[in-house]
Coordinates of C-alpha atoms in Angstrom, one line a residue:
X1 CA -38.8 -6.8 -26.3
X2 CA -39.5 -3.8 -28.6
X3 CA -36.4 -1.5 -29.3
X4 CA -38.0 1.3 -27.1
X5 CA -38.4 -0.2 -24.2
X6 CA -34.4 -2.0 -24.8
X7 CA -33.3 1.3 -25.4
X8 CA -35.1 2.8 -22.5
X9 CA -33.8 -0.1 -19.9
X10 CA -30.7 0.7 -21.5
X11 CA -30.4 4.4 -20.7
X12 CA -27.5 5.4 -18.9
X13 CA -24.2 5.2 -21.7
X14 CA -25.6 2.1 -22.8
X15 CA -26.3 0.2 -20.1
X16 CA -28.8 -0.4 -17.0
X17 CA -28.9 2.7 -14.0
X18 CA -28.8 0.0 -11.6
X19 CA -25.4 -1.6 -12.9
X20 CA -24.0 1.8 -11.9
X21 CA -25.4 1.6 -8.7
X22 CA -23.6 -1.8 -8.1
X23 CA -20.4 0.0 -10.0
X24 CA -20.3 2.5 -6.9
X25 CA -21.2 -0.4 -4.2
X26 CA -18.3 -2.5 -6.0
X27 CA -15.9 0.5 -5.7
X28 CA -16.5 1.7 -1.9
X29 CA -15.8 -2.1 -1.4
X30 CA -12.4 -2.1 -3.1
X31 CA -11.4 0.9 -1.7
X32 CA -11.7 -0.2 2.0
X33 CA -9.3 -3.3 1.0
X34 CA -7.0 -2.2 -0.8
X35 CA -6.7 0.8 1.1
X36 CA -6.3 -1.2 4.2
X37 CA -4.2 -3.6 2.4
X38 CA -1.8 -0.9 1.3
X39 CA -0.9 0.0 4.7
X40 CA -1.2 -3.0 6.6
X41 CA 2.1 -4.3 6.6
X42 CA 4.2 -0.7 6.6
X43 CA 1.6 -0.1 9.9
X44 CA 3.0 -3.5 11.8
X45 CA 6.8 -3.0 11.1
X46 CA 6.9 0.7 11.7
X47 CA 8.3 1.7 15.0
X48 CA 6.5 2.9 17.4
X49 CA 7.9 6.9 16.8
X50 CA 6.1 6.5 13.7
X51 CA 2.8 5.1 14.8
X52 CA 3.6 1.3 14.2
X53 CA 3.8 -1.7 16.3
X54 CA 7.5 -3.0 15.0
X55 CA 6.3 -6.1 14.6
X56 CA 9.1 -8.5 12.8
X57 CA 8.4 -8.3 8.8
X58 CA 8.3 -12.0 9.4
X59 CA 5.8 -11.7 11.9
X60 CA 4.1 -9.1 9.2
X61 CA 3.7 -11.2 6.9
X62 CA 2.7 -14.3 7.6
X63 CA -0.7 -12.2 9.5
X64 CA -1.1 -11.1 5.9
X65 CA -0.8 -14.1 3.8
X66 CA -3.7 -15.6 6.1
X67 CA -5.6 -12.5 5.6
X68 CA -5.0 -13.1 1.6
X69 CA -5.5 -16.5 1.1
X70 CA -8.5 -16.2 3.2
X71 CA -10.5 -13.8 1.4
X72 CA -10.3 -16.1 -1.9
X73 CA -11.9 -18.5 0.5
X74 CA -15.0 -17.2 1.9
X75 CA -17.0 -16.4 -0.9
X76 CA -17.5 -20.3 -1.6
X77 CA -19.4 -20.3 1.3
X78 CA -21.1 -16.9 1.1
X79 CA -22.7 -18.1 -2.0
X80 CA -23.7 -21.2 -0.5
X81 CA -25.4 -18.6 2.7
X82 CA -27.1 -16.2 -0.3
X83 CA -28.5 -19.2 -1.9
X84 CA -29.9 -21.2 1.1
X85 CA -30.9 -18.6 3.9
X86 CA -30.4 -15.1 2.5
X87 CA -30.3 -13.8 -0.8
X88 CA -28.0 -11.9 -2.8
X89 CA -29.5 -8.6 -1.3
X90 CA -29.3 -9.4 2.1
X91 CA -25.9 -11.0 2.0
X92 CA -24.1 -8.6 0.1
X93 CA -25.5 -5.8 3.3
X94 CA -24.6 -8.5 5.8
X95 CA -21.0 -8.4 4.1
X96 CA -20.6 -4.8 3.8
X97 CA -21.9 -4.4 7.5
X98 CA -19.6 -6.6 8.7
X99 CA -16.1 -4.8 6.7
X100 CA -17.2 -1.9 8.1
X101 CA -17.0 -3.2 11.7
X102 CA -13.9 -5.2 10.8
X103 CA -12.3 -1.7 9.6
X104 CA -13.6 0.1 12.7
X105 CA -11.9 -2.5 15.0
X106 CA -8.5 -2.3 13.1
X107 CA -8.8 1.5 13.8
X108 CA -9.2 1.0 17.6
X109 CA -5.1 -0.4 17.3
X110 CA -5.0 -3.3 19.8
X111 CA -4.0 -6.2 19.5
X112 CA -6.8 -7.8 19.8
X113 CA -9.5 -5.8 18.1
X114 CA -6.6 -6.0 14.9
X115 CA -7.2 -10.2 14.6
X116 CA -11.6 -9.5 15.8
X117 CA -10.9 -7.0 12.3
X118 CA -9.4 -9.3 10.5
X119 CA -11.9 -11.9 11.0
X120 CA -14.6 -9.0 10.5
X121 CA -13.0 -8.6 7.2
X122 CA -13.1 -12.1 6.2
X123 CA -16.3 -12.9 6.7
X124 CA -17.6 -9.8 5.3
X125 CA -15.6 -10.5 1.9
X126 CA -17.5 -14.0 1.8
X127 CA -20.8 -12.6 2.1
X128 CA -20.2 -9.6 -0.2
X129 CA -18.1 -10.3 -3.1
X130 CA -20.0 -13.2 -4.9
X131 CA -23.4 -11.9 -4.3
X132 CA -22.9 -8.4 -5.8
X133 CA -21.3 -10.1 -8.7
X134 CA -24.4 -12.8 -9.0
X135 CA -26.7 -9.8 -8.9
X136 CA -25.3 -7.8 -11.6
X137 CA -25.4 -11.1 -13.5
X138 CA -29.2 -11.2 -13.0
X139 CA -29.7 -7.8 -14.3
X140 CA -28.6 -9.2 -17.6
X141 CA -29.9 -12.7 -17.8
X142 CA -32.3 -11.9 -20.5
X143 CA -29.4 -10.0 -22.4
X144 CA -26.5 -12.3 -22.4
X145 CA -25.2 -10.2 -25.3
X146 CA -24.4 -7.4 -23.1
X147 CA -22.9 -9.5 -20.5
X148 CA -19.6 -9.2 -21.3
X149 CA -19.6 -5.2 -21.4
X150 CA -21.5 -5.3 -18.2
X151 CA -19.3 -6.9 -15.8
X152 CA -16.2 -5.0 -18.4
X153 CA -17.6 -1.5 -16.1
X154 CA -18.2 -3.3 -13.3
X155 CA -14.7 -4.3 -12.6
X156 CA -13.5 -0.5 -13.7
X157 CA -15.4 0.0 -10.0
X158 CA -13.2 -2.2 -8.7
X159 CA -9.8 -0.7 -10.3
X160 CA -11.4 3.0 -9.6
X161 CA -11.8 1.7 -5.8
X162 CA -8.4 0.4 -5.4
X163 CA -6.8 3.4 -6.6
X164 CA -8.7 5.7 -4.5
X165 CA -8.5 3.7 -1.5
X166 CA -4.8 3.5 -2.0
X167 CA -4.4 6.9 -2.9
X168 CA -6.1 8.6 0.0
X169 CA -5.7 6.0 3.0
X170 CA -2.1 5.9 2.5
X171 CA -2.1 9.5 2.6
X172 CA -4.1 9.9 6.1
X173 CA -1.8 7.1 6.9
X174 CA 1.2 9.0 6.7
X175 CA 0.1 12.3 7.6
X176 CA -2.4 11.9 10.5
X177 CA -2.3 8.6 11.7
X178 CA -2.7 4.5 10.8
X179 CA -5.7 4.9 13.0
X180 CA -7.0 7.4 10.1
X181 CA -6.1 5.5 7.5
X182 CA -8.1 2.1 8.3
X183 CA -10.8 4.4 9.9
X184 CA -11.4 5.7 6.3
X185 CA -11.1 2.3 4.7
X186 CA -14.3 1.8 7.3
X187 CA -16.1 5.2 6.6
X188 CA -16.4 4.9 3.0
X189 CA -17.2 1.0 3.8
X190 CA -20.4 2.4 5.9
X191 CA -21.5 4.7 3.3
X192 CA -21.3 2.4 0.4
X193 CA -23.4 -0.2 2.8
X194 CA -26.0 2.9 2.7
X195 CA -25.8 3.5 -0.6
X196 CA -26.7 -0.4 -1.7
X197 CA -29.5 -0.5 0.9
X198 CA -31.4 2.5 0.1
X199 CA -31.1 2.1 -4.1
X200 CA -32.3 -1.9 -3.6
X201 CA -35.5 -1.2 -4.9
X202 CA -33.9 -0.5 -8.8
X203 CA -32.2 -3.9 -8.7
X204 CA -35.2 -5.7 -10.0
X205 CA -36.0 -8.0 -7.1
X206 CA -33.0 -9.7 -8.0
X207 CA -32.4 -11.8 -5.2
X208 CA -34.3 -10.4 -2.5
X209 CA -35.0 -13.8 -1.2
X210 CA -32.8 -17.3 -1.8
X211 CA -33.4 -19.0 -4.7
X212 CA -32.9 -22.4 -2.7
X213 CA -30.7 -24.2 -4.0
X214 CA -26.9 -24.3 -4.2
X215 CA -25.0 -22.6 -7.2
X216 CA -21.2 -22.4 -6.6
X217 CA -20.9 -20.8 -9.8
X218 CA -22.8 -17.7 -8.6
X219 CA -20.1 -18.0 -5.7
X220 CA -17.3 -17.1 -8.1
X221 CA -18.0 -16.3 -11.3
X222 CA -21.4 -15.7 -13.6
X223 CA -20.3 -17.2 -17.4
X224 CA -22.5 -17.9 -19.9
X225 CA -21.5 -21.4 -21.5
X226 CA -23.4 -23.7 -24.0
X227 CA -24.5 -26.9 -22.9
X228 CA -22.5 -29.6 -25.6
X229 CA -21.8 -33.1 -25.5
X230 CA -18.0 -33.9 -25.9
X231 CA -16.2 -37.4 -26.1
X232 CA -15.0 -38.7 -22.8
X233 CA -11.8 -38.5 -23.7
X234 CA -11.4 -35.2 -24.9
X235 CA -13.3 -34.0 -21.8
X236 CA -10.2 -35.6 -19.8
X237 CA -7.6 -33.8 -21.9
X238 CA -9.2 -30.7 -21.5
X239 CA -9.6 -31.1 -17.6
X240 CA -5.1 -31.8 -17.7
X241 CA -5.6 -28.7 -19.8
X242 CA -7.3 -27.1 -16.7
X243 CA -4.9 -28.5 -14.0
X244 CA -1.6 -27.1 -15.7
X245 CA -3.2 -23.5 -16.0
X246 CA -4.6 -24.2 -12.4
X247 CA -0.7 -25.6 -10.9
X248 CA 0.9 -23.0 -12.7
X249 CA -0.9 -20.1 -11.7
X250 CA 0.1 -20.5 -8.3
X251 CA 3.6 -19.1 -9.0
X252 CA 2.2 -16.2 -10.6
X253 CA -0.1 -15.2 -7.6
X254 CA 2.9 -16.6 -5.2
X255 CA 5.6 -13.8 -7.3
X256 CA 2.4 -11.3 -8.3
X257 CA 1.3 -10.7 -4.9
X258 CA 4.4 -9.7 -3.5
X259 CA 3.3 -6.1 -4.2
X260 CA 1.7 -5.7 -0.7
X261 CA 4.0 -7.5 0.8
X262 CA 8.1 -7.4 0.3
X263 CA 7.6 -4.8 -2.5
X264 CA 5.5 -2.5 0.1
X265 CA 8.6 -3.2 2.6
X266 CA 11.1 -2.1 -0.2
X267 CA 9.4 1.0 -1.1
X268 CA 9.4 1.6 2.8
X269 CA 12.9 0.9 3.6
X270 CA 14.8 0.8 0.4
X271 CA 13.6 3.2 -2.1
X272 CA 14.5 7.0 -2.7
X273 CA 11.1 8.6 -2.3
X274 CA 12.0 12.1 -0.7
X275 CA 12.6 13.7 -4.1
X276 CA 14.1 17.9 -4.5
X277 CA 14.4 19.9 -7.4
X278 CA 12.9 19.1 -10.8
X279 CA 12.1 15.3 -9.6
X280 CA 10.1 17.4 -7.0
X281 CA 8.4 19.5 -9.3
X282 CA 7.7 16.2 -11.7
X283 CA 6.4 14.3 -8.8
X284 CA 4.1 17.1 -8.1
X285 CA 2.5 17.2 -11.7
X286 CA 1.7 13.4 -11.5
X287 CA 0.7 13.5 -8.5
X288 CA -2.2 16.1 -9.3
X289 CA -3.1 14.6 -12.5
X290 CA -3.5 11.1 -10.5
X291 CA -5.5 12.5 -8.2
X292 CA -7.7 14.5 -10.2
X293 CA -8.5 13.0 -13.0
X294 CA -9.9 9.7 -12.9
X295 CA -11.9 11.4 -10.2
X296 CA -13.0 13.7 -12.9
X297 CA -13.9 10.8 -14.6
X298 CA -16.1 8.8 -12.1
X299 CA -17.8 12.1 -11.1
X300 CA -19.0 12.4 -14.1
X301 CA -20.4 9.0 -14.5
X302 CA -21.9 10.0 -11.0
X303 CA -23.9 12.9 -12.5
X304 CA -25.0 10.6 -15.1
X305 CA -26.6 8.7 -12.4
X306 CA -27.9 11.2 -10.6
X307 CA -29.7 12.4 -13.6
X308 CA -31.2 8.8 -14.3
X309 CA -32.1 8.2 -11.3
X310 CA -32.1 10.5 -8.3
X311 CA -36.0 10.7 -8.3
X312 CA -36.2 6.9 -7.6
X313 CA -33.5 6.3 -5.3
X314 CA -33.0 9.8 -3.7
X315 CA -31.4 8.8 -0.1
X316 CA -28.9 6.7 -2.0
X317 CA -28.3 9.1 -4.4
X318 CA -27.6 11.5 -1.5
X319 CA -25.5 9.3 0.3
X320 CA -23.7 8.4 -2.8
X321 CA -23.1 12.1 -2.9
X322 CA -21.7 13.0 0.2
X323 CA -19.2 10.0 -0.2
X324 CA -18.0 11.9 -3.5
X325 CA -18.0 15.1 -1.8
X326 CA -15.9 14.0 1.1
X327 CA -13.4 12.5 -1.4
X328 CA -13.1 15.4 -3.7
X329 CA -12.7 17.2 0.0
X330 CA -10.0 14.6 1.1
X331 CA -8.4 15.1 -2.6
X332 CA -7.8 19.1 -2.1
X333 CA -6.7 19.2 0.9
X334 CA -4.3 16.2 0.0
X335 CA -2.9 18.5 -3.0
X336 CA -2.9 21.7 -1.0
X337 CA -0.4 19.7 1.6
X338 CA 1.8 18.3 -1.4
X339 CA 2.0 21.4 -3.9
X340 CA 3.2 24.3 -1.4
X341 CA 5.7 22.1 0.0
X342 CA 9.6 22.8 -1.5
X343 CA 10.4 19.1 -1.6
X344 CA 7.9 16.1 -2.2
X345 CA 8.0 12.6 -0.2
X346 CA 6.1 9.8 -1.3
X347 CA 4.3 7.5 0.9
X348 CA 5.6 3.7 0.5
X349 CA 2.1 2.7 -0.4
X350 CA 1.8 5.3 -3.2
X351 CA 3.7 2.8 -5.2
X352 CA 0.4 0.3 -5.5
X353 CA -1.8 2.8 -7.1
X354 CA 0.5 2.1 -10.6
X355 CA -1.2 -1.5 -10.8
X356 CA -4.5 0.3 -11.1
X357 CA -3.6 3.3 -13.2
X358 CA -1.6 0.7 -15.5
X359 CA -4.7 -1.4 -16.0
X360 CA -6.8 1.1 -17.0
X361 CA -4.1 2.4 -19.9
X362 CA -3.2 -1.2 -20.9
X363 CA -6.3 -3.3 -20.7
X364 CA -8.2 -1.9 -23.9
X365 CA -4.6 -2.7 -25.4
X366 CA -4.2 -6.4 -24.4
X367 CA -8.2 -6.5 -25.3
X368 CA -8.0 -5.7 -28.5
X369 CA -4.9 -8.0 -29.2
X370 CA -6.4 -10.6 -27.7
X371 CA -9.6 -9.5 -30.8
X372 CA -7.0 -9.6 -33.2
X373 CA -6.0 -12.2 -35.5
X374 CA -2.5 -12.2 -33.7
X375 CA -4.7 -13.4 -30.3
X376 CA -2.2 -16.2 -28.8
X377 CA -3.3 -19.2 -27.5
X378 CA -3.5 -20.2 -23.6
X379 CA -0.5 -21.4 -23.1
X380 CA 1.6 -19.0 -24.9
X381 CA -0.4 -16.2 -22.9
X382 CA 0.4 -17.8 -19.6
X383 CA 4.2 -18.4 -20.9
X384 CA 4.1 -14.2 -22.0
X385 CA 2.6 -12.9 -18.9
X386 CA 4.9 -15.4 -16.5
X387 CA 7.9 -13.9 -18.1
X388 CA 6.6 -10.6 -18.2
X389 CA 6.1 -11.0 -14.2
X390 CA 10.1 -12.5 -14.3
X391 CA 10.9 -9.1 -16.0
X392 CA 9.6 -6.6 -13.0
X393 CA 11.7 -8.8 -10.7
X394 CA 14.7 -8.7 -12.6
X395 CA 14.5 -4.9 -13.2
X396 CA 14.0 -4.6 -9.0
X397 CA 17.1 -7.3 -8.5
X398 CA 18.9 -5.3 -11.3
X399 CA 18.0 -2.1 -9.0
X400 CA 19.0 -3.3 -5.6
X401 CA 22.2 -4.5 -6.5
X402 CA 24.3 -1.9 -4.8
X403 CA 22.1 -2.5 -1.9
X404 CA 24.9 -4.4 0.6
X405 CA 24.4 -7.7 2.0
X406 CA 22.3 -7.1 5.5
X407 CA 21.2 -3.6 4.9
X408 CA 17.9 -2.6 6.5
X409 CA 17.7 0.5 4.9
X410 CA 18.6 1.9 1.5
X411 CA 18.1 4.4 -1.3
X412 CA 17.3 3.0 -4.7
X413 CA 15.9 4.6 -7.9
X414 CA 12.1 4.8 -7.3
X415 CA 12.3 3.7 -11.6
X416 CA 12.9 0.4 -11.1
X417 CA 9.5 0.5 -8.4
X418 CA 8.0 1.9 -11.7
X419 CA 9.6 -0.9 -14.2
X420 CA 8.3 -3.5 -11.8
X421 CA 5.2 -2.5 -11.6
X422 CA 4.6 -1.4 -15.1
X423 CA 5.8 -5.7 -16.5
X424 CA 3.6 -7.3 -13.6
X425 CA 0.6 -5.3 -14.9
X426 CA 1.2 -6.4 -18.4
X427 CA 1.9 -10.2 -17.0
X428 CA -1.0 -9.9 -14.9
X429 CA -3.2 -8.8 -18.2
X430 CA -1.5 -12.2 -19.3
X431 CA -3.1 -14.4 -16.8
X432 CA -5.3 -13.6 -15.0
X433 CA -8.2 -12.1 -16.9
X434 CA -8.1 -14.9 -19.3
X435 CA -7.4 -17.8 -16.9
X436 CA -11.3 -17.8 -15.6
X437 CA -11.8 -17.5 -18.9
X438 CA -10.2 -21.0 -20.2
X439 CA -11.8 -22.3 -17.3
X440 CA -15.1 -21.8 -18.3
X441 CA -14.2 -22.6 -21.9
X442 CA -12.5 -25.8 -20.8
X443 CA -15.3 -27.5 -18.4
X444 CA -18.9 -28.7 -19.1
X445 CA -21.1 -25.8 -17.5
X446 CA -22.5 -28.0 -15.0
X447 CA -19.0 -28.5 -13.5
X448 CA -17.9 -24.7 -14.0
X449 CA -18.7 -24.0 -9.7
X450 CA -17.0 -26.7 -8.6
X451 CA -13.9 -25.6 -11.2
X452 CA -14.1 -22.1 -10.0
X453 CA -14.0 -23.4 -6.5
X454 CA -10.4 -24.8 -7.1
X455 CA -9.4 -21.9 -8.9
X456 CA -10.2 -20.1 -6.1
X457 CA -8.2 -22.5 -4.1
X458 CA -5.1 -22.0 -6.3
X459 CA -5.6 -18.0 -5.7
X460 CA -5.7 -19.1 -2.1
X461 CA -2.6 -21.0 -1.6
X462 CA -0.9 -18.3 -4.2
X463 CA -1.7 -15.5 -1.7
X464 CA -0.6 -17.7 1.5
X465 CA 2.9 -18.9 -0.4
X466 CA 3.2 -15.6 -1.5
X467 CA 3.7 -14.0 2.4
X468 CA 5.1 -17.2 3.7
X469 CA 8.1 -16.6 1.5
X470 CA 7.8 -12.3 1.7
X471 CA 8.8 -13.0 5.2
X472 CA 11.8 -14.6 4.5
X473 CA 13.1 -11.0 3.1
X474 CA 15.5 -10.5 6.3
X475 CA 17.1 -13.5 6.6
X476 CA 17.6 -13.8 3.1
X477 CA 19.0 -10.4 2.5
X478 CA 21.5 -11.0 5.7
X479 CA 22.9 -14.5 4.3
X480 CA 22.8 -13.2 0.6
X481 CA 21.4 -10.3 -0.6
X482 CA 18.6 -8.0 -1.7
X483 CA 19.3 -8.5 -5.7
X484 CA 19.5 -12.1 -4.2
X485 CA 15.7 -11.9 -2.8
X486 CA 14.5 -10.7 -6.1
X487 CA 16.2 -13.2 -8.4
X488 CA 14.5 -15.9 -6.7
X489 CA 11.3 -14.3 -8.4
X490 CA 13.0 -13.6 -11.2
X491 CA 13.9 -16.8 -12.4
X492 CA 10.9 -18.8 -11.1
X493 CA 8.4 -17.3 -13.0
X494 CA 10.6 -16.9 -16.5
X495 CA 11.1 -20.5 -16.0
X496 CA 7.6 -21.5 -15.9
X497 CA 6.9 -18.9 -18.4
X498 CA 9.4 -20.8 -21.1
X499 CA 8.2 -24.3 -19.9
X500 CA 4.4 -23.3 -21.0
X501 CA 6.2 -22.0 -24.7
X502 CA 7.6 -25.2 -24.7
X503 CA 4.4 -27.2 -23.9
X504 CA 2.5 -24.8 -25.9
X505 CA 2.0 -27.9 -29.2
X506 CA 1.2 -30.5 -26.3
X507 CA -1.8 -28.1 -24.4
X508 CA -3.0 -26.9 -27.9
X509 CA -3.8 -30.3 -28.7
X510 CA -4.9 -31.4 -25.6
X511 CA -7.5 -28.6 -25.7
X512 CA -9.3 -29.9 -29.2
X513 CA -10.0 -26.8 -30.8
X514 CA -10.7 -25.1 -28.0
X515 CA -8.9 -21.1 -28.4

């Protein structure tokens, strides 16, 4: 291909118009779970003065490690239903059809339109999330080269979604009602849904019909690996290699994803967050700039679209501007709440936007060390990042020390909320970006589905042990304490972390050259 049509194709900051497209479609996606995610639990366990259900956190929890563990789940098979009856096109507007009913059910507030959303929400994720991944792969198929940097923006949707959904959900969620905040999670669902549909035509005819046959690597991942023949036994020590990342992970996405879980219930219950005075004022300034600049940011990447574009794909253009128009909308009359008020409280689920906003600051960071000639090997990455994740616990057990035995309320430090967050970011930079990564490094390419399939697994049962044990925050804190709760993740994940420094010489040459 001559270097005017490339650079042509290539048009909008380096890349294809329709990547954006799916960026947006990506981000509307993320924003309806994690902004349902956010308040999920804190909507259960509140009382019913404050618009909850006061369901037991036990009784919390658990409903939320099966939502978890079953979203890792799903897309298996919704990339089995793309490939055989659907395509990727299809699919991924099944998908995003079927979240926005879940979210719409949730909103209704019974019981049992909650588990028909739930359901909704699984199913949806199954038939969306592989497919919109596999179709952003086949934009680039004849540029493998820009692969890499494709699916790097991409996944900025999905950080860019989670912090908005987070942001703004929680918000209605706290000042209006739960009912407002999963309705939005739904809206913005319904809109993206729009916006895919009516801007299809720009994707190429990449997978408008199935391709007919089964590809479980579309289902979870799209890696480009060379085909190579290796020795049978060095295939079998890199496959142990694959299993001890694979077992070990598990207690980093059991510890990790405490964050909605037990960490949401301690920013409810325990933490400081009506602030006065300077902390007030500081709050404030944060609070604006969170809210207003990466918006800033993604508008402006919006108007690059529209300008590439809006001729082509007007109604999804429009659409796609009405979504950004409501937010901005949501965003000012969010500030002009906060800013006029003498004192500032933060919602409990304000706390998860930090895992977003730290992953935007620290992922060029960890990217270029990992570019460096200091780049550490797998195991002492894993062994970094599981101590890292040992770190945030210790700084929240460190923090709720004065917190007595029993206590079902408190006031601690909202830093140590902070400290947490900001070490399970860096541990999560660790892991789980390069762990997929191994994987496909690790395995022949025509086993890399079927690999991805038990990563996916491990994820899974991470997620599920993960709010099994959350729900044991009561008793726990009754018989022993709330330090107690969060030395038990503490010392779990540092140990694991120093056992893969230790096996570091063993995996390095069990992986036969493999970096």
């Amino acid at each position: 291909m001559s270097t005017v049509t490339t650079n042509k194709e290539f048009s909008l900051l380096n890349h294809k118009p329709a990547l954006f497209v799916l960026f947006f479609t990506e981000m509307w996606e993320r924003f309806s779970y994690y902004g349902m995610r956010a308040i999920f639990v804190l909507f259960l366990t509140a009382s019913f003065s404050d618009g909850g259900w006061e369901w037991t956190r036990e009784r919390a929890l658990g409903l939320l490690g099966i939502y978890t563990s079953s979203v890792y789940l799903t897309p298996l098979i919704g990339g089995i239903i793309a490939d055989k009856l659907l395509g990727y096109q299809k699919a991924v507007a099944l998908g995003a059809l079927a979240m926005t009913l879940g979210h719409a059910a949730m909103s209704l507030e019974t019981e049992t339109t909650l588990y028909i959303g739930i359901a909704l929400l699984i199913i949806g994720n199954g038939l969306f999330k592989p497919n919109v991944t596999s179709i952003v792969s086949g934009l680039y198929d004849k540029y493998p080269e820009r692969k890499d940097g494709a699916f790097t923006i991409f996944y900025m949707g999905v950080n860019a979604g989670g912090f908005l959904g987070v942001l703004l959900c929680g918000f209605l969620a706290n000042n209006l009602s739960y009912s407002w905040g999963f309705g939005l999670a739904g809206i913005f669902m319904f809109l993206g849904t729009l916006q895919f549909w009516f801007g299809r035509e720009i994707f190429e005819n990449i997978g408008t019909s199935p391709s007919k046959k089964v590809d479980l690597s579309d289902a979870v991942a799209n890696v480009e690996t060379p085909e190579e023949t290796v020795a049978n036994h060095i295939q079998r020590d890199r496959y142990i290699v694959v299993a001890i990342l694979a077992f070990f992970t598990v207690f980093f996405w059991w510890a990790f994803e405490q964050a909605s879980g037990s960490m949401n219930i301690f920013a409810k219950d325990y933490t400081q967050r009506a602030l006065t005075g300077n902390a007030a004022l500081t709050f404030k300034i944060v609070d604006v700039l969170v809210s207003t600049v990466p918006l800033i940011i993604i508008s402006w990447v919006l108007l690059k679209l529209f300008g590439q574009t809006f001729k082509k794909i007007t109604l999804s253009n429009t659409v796609l501007g009405i979504s950004f128009l409501s937010i901005w909308g949501i965003v000012i009359w969010k500030l002009s709440v906060i800013i006029p008020q003498q004192n500032a409280e933060i919602e409990a689920s304000w706390f998860l936007i930090l895992n977003s906003l730290f992953i935007i600051f620290l992922a060029p960071l960890f990217s270029k060390w990992w570019e460096s000639k200091f780049n550490p090997s797998a195991a002492v990455k894993f062994g970094i990042g599981m101590i890292l994740l040992g770190v945030g616990f210790g700084a929240l057990a460190y923090g709720s020390s004065s917190i007595p035995q029993g206590a079902k309320t408190a006031s601690v430090s909202l830093v140590w909320l902070f400290l947490a967050y900001l070490f399970h970011t860096m541990g999560e930079l660790c892991v789980s970006p390069v762990g997929l990564s191994y994987v496909s490094k690790l395995v022949p390419a025509k086993k890399i589905g079927m690999m991805f399939g038990i990563w996916y697994l491990v994820n899974a049962l991470g997620n599920y042990l993960a709010a099994k044990t959350g729900s044991y925050i009561d008793p726990i804190v009754e018989q022993y304490s709330m330090s107690f709760f969060f030395l038990i993740f503490t010392i779990i994940p540092a140990a694991v972390g120093l056992i893969f420094l230790v096996l570091n010489p063993i995996i390095k040459k069990l992986m036969h050259g493999i970096r």
